[in-house]
PDB file of C-alpha atoms and ligand atoms in Angstrom:
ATOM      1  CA  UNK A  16       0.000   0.000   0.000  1.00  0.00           C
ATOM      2  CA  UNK A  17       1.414   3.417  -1.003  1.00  0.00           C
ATOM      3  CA  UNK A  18       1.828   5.830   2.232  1.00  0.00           C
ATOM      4  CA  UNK A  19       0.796   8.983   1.273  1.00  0.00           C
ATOM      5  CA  UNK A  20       2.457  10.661   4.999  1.00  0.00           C
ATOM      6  CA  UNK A  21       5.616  10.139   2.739  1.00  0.00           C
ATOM      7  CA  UNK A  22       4.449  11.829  -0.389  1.00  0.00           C
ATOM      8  CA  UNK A  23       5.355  15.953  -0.606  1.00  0.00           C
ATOM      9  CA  UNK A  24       4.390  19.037   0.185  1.00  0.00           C
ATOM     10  CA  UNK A  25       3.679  21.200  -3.319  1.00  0.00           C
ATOM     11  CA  UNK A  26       4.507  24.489  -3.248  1.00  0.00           C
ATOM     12  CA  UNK A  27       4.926  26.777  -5.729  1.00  0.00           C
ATOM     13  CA  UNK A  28       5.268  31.063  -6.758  1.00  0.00           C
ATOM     14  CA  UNK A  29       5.372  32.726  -9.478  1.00  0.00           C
ATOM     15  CA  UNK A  30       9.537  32.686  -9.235  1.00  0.00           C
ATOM     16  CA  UNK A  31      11.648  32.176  -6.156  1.00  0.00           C
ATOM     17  CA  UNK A  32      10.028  34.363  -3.936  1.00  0.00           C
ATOM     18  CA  UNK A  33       7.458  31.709  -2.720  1.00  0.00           C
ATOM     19  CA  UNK A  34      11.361  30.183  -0.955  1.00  0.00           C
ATOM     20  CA  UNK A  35      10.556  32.612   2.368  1.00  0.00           C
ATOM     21  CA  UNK A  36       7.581  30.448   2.597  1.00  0.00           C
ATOM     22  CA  UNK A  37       9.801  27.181   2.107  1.00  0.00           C
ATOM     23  CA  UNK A  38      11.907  27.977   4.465  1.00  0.00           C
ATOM     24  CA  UNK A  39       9.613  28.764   7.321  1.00  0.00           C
ATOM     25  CA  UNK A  40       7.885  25.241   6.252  1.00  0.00           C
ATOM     26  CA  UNK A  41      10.902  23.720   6.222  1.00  0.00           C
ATOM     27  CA  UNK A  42      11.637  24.668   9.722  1.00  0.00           C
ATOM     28  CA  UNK A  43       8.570  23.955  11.001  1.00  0.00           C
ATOM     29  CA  UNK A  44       7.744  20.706   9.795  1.00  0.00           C
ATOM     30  CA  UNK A  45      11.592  19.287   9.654  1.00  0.00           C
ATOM     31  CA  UNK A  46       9.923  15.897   8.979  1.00  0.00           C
ATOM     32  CA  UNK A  47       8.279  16.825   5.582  1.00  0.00           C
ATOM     33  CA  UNK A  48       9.329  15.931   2.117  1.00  0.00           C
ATOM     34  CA  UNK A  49       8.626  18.874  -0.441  1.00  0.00           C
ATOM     35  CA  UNK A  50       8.618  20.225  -4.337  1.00  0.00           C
ATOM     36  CA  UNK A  51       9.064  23.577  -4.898  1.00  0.00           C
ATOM     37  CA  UNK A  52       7.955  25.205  -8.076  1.00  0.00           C
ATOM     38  CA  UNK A  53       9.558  28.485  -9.613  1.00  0.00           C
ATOM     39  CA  UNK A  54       7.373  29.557 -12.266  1.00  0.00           C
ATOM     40  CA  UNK A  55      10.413  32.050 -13.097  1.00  0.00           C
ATOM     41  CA  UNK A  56       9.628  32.104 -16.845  1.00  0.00           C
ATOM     42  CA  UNK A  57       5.885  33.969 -16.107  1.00  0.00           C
ATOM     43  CA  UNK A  58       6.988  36.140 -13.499  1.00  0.00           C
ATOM     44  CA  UNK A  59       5.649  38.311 -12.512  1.00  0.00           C
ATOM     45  CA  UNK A  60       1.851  37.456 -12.263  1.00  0.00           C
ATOM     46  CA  UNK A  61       1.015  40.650 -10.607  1.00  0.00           C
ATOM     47  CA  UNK A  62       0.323  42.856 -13.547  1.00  0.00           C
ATOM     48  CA  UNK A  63      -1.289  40.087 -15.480  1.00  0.00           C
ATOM     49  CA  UNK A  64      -5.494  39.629 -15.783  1.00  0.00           C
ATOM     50  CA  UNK A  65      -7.268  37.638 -13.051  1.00  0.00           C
ATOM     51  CA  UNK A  66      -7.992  34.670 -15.495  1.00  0.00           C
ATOM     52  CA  UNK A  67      -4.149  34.477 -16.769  1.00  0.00           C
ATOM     53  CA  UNK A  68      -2.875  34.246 -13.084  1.00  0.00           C
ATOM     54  CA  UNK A  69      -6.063  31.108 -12.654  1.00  0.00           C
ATOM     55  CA  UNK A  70      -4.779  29.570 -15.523  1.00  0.00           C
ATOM     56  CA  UNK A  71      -1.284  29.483 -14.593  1.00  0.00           C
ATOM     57  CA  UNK A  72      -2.229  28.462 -10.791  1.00  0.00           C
ATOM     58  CA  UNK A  73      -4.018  25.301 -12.404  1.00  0.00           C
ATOM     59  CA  UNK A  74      -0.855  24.679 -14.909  1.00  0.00           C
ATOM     60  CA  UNK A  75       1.244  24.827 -11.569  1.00  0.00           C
ATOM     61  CA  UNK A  76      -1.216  22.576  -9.421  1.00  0.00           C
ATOM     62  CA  UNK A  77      -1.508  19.736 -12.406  1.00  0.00           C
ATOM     63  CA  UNK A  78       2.472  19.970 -11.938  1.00  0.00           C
ATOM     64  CA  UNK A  79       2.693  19.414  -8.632  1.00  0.00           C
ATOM     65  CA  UNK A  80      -0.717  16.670  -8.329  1.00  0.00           C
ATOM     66  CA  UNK A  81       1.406  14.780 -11.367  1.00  0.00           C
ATOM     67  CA  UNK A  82       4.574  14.384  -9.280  1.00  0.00           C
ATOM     68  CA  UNK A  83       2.350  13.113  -6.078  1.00  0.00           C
ATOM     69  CA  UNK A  84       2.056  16.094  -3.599  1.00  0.00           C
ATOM     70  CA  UNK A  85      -0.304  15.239  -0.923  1.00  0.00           C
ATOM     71  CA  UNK A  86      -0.963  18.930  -0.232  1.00  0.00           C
ATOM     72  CA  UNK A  87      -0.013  22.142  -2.177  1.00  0.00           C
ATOM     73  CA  UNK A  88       0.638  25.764  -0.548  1.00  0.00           C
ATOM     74  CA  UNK A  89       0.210  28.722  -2.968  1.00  0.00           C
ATOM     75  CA  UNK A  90       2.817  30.405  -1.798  1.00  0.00           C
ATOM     76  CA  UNK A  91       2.077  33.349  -3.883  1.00  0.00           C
ATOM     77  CA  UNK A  92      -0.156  36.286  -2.708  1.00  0.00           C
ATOM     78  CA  UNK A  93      -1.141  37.201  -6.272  1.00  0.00           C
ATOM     79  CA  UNK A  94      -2.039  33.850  -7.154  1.00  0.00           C
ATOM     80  CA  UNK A  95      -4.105  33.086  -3.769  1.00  0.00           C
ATOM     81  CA  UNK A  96      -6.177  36.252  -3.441  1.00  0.00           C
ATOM     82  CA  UNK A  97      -7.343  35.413  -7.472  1.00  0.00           C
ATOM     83  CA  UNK A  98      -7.447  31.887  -7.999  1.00  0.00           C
ATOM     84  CA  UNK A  99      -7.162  29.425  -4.711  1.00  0.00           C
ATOM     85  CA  UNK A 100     -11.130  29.582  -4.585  1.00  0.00           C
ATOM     86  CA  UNK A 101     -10.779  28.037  -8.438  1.00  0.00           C
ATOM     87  CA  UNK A 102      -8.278  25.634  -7.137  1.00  0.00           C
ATOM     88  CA  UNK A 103     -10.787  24.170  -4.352  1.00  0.00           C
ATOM     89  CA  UNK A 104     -13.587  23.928  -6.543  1.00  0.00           C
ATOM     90  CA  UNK A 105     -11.989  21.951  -8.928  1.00  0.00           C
ATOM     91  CA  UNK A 106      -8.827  19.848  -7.285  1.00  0.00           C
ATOM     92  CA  UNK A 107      -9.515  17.314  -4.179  1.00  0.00           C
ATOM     93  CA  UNK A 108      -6.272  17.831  -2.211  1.00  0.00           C
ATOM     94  CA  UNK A 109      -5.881  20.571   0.525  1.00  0.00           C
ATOM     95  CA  UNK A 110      -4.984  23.822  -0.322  1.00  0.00           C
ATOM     96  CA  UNK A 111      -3.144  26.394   1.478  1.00  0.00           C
ATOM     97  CA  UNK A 112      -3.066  30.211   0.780  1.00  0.00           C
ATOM     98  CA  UNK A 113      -1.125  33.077   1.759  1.00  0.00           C
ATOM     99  CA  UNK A 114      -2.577  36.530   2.148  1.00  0.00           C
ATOM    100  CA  UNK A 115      -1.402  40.189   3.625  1.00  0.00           C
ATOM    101  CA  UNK A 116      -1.259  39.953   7.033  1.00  0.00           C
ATOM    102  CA  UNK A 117      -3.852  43.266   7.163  1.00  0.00           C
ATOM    103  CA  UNK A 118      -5.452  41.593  10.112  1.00  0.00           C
ATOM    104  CA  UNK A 119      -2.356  41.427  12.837  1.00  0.00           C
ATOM    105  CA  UNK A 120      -1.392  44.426  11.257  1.00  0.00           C
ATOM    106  CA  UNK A 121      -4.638  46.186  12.483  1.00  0.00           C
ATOM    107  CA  UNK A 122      -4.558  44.945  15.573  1.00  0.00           C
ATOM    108  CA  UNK A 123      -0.892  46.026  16.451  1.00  0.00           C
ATOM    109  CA  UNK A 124      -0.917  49.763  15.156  1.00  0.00           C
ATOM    110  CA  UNK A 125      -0.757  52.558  17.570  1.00  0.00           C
ATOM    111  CA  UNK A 126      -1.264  55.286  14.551  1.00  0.00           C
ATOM    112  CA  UNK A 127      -3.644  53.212  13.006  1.00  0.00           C
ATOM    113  CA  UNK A 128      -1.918  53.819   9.685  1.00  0.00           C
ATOM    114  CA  UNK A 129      -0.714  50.943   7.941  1.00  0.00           C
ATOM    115  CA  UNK A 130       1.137  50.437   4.704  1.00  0.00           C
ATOM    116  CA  UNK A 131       0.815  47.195   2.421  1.00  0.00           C
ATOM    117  CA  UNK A 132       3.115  46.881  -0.137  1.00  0.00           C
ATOM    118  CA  UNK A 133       1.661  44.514  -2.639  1.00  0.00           C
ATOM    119  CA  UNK A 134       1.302  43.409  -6.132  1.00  0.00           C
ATOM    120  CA  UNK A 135      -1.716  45.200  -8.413  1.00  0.00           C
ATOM    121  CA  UNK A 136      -3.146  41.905  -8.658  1.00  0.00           C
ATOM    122  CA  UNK A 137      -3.327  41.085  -4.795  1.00  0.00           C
ATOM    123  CA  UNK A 138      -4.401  44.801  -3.909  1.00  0.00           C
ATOM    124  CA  UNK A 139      -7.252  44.763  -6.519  1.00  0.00           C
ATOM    125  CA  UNK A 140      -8.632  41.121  -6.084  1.00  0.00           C
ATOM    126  CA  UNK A 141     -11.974  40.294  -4.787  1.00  0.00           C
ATOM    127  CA  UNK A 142     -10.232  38.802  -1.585  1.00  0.00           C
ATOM    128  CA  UNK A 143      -8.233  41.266  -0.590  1.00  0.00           C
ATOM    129  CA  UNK A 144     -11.314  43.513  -0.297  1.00  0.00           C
ATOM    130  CA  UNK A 145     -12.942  41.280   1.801  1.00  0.00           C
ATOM    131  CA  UNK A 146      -9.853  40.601   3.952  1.00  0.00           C
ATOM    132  CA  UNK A 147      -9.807  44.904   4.471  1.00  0.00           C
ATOM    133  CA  UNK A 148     -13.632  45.166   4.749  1.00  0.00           C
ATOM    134  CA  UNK A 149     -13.713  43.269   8.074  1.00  0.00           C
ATOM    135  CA  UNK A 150     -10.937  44.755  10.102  1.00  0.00           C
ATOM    136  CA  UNK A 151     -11.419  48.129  11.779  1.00  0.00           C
ATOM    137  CA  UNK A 152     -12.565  50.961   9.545  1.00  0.00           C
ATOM    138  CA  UNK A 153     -11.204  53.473  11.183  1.00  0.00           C
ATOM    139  CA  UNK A 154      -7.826  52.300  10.329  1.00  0.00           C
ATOM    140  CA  UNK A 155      -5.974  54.086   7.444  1.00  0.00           C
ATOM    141  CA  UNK A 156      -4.595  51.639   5.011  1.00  0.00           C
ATOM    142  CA  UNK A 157      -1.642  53.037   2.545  1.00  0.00           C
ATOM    143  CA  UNK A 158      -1.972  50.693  -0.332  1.00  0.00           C
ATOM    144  CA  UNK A 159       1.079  50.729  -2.283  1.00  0.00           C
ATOM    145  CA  UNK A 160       1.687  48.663  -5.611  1.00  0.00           C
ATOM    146  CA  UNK A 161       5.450  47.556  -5.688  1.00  0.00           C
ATOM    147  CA  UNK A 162       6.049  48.088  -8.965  1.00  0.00           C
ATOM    148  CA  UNK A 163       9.500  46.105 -10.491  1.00  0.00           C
ATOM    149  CA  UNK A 164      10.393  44.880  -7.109  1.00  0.00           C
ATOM    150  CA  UNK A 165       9.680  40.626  -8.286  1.00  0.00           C
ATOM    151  CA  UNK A 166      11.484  41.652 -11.662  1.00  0.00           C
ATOM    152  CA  UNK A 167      14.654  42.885  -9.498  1.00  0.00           C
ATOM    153  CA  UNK A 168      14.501  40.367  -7.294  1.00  0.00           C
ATOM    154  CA  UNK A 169      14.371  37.386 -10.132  1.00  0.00           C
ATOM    155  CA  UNK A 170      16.967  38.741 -12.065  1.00  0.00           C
ATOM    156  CA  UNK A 171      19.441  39.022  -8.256  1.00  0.00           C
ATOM    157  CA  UNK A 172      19.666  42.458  -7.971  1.00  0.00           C
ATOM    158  CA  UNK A 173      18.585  42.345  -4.447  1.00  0.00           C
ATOM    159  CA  UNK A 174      20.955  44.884  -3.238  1.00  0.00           C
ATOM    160  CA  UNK A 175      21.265  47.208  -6.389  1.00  0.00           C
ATOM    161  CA  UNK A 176      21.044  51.373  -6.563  1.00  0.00           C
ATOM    162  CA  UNK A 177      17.826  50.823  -8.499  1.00  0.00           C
ATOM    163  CA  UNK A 178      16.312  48.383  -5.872  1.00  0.00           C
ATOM    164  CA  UNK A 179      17.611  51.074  -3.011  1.00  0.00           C
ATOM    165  CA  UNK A 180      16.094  53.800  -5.340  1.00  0.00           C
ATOM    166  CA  UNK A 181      12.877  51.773  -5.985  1.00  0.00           C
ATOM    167  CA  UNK A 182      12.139  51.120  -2.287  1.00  0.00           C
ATOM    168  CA  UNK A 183      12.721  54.933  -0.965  1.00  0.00           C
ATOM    169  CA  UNK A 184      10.302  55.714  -3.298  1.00  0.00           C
ATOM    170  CA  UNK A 185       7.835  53.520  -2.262  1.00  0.00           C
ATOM    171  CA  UNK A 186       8.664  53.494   1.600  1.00  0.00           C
ATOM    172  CA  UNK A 187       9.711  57.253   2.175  1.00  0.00           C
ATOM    173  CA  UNK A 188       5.858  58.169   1.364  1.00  0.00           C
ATOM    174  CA  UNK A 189       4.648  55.888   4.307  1.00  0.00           C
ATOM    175  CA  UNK A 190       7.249  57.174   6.893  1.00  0.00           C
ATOM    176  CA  UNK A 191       5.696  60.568   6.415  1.00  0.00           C
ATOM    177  CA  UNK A 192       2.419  59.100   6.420  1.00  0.00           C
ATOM    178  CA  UNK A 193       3.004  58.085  10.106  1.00  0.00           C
ATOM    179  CA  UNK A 194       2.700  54.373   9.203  1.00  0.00           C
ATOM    180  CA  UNK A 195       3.408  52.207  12.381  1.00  0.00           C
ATOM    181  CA  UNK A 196       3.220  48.483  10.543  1.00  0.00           C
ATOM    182  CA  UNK A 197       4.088  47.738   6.988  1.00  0.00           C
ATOM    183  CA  UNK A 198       2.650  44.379   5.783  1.00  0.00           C
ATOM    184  CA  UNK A 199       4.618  42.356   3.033  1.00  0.00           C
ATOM    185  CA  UNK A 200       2.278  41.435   1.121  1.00  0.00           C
ATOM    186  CA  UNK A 201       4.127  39.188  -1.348  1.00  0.00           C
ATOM    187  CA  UNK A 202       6.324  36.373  -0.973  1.00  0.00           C
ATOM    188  CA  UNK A 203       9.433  37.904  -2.609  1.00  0.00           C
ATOM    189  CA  UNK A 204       9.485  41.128  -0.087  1.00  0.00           C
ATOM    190  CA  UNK A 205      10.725  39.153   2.877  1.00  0.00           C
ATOM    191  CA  UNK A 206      14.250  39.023   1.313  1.00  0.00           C
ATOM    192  CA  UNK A 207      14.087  43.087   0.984  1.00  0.00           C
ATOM    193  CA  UNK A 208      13.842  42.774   5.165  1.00  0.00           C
ATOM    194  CA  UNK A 209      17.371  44.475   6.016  1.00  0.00           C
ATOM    195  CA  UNK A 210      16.899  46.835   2.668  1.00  0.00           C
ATOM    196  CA  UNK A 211      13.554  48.094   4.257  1.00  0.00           C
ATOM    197  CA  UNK A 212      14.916  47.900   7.639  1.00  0.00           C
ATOM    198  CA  UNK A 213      17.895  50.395   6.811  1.00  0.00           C
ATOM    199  CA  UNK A 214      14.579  52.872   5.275  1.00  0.00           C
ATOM    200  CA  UNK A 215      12.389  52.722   8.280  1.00  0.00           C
ATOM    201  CA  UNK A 216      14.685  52.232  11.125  1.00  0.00           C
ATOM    202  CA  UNK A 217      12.935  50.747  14.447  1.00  0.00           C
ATOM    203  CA  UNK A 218      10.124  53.515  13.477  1.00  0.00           C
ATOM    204  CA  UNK A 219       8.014  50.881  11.735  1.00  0.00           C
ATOM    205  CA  UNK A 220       6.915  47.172  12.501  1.00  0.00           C
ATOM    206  CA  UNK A 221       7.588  45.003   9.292  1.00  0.00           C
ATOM    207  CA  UNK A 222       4.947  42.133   9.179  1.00  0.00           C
ATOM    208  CA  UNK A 223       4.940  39.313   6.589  1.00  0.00           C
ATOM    209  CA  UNK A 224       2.950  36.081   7.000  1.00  0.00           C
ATOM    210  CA  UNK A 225       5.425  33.138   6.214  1.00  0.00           C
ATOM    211  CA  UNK A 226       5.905  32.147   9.743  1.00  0.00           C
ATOM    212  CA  UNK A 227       1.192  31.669  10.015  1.00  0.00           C
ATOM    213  CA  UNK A 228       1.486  30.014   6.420  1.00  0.00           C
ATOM    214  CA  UNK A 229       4.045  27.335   8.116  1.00  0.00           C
ATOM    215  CA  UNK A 230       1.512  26.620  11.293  1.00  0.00           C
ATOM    216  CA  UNK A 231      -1.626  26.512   9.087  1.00  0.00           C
ATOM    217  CA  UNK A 232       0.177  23.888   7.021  1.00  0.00           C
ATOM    218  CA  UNK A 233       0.940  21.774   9.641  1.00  0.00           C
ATOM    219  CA  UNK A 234      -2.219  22.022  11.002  1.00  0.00           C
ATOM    220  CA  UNK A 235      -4.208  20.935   8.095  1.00  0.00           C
ATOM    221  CA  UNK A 236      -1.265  18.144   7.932  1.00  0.00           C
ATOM    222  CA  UNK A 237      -2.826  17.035  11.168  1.00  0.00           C
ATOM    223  CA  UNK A 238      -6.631  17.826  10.556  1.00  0.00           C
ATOM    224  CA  UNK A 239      -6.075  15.494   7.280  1.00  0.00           C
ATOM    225  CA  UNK A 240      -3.712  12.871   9.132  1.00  0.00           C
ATOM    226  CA  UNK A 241      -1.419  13.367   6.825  1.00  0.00           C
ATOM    227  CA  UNK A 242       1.947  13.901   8.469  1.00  0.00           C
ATOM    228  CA  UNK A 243       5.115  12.506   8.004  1.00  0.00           C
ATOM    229  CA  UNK A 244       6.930  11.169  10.698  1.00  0.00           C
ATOM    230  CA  UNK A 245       8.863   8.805   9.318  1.00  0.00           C
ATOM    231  CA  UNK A 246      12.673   9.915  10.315  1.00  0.00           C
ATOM    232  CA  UNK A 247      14.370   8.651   7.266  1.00  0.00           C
ATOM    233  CA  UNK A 248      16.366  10.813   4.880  1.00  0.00           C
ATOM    234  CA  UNK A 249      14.403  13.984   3.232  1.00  0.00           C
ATOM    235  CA  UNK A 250      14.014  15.037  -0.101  1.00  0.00           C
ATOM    236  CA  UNK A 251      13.722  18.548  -1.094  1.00  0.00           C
ATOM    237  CA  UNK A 252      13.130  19.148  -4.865  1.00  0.00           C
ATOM    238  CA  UNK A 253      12.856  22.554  -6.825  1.00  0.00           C
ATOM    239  CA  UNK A 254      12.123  22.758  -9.935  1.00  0.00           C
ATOM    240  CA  UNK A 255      12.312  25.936 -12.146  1.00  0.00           C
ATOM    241  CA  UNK A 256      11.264  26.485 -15.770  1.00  0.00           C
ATOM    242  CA  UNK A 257      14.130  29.521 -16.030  1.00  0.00           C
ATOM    243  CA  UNK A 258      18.227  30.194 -15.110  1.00  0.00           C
ATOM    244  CA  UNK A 259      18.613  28.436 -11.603  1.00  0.00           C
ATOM    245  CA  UNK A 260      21.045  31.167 -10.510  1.00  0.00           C
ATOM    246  CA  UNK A 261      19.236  32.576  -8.239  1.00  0.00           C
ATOM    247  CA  UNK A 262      17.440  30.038  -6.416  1.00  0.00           C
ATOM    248  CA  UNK A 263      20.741  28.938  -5.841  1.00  0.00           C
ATOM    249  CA  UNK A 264      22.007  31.793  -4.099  1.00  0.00           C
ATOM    250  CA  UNK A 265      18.396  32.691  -2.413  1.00  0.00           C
ATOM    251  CA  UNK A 266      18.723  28.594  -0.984  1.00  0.00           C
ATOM    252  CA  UNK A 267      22.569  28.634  -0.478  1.00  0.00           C
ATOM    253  CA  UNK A 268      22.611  29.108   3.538  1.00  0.00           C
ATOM    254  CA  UNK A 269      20.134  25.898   3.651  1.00  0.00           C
ATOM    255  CA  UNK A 270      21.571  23.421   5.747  1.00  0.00           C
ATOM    256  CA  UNK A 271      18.750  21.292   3.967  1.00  0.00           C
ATOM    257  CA  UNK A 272      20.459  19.138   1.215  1.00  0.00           C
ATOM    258  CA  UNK A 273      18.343  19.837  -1.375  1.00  0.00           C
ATOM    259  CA  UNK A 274      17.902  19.420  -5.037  1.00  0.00           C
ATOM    260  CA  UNK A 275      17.654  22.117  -8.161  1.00  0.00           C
ATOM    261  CA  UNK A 276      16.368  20.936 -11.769  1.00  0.00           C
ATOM    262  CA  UNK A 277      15.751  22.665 -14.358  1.00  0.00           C
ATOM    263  CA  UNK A 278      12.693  21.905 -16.562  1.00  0.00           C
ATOM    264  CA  UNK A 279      10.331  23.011 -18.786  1.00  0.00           C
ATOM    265  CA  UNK A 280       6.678  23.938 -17.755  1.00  0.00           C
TER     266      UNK A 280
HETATM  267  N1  LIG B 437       5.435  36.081  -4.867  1.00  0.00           N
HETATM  268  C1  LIG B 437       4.329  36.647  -5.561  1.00  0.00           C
HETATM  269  C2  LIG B 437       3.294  37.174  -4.555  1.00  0.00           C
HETATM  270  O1  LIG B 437       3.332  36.778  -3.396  1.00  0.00           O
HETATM  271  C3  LIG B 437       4.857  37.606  -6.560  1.00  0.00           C
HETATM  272  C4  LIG B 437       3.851  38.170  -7.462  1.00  0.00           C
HETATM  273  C5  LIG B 437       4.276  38.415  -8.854  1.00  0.00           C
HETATM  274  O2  LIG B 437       4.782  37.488  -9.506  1.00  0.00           O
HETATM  275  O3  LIG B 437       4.033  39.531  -9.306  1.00  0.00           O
HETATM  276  O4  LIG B 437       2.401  37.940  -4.854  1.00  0.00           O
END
């Protein structure tokens, strides 16, 4: 009998952003096998029409369900605020999304100003709306579209003058707004932490929600009994359709062994 505890954990992004997310997984549940997907080759998903980003969610999920995964985590904000409700419908395996965190945000601030930097397509989806309609209104919420920060980020130039340039211009407007919290809302922002950090000082909480993706996996995991925890040796796959460069270097303090392939999907 095949023992579906041992199969993976899917996960895929539009590039190699949705990796913050692996990593917090990975620590969390140190037990689990897991393929990563890097759709590199369509990124980035945020400026593209709702029904492009649900039919390259579903090209992403077939990937995954062919190779086995026993649950998949959209580790993309873009891609979960416009499609996961598509993916539920229509697949029978667990899904996991990942959204701004809007709602610890709202309950931390002391201005109650908060800044979300986001993609167009996560800031103008149906969810998102929904997500801001039901926390306090009287909170001011400073939407800002980041603009060419996934295309920096794919092509490495994490710590470039344009991405320095790029993120004063969208962070120096929310430090005179007062903001207290900025949410990341996108998977790729987490590795622009210190960048933002050497913007905003101590002035201004940075919240992303990697580390609540990580516990809700597990405990659907559980809620599903489907939980490795079989000690044997891991396997980490990633698979990207584009130049592994810089999945390398995003996955190179890992002490994970892991594997990189490229491929074409
Ligand atoms: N990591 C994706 C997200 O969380 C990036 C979006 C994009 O490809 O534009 O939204």
């Amino acid at each position: 009998m095949r023992n579906v505890n041992k199969f993976s954990i899917g996960i895929f992004d539009s590039g190699v952003g949705g990796t913050s997310i692996w990593k917090e997984i990975n620590t969390l549940l140190p037990l689990e096998n897991t393929i990563y997907l890097s759709d590199s080759k369509n990124a980035p998903y945020g400026d593209k029409s709702k029904q492009s980003i649900i039919n390259l969610a579903i090209k992403n999920t077939e990937y995954l369900l062919k190779k086995n995964c026993k649950i998949i985590v959209v580790a993309c904000n873009t891609a979960t605020t416009n499609a996961i409700k598509i993916l539920r419908e229509n697949y029978d395996i667990p899904f996991i999304g990942i959204e701004p965190a809007i709602k610890p945000a709202a309950l931390k601030t002391k201005t109650n100003i908060i800044g979300i930097l986001a993609t167009e397509g996560t800031l103008n989806s149906e969810l998102f709306e929904k997500t801001s309609s039901s926390i306090n209104q009287k909170i001011i919420r400073k939407e800002i579209i980041g603009k060419g920060l996934v295309e920096l980020i794919e092509a490495g130039k994490l710590y470039s003058e344009e991405m320095t340039n790029l993120l004063s211009y969208y962070i120096n407007p929310l430090i005179k707004a007062e903001v207290d919290c900025l949410v990341l809302g996108c998977t790729h922002y987490p590795y622009l932490i210190p960048q933002i950090r050497k913007l905003v000082g101590d002035r201004i909480q940075i919240i992303d929600s990697g580390e609540a993706v990580a516990k809700q996996t597990k405990a659907i995991l559980e809620k599903y009994l489907l939980s490795n925890n079989h000690k044997e040796k891991k396997s980490h796959q990633f698979y990207i359709n584009h130049d592994k460069k810089v999945l390398e270097i995003l996955l190179s303090n890992n002490v994970t062994k892991i594997e990189i392939l490229n491929d074409d999907f």
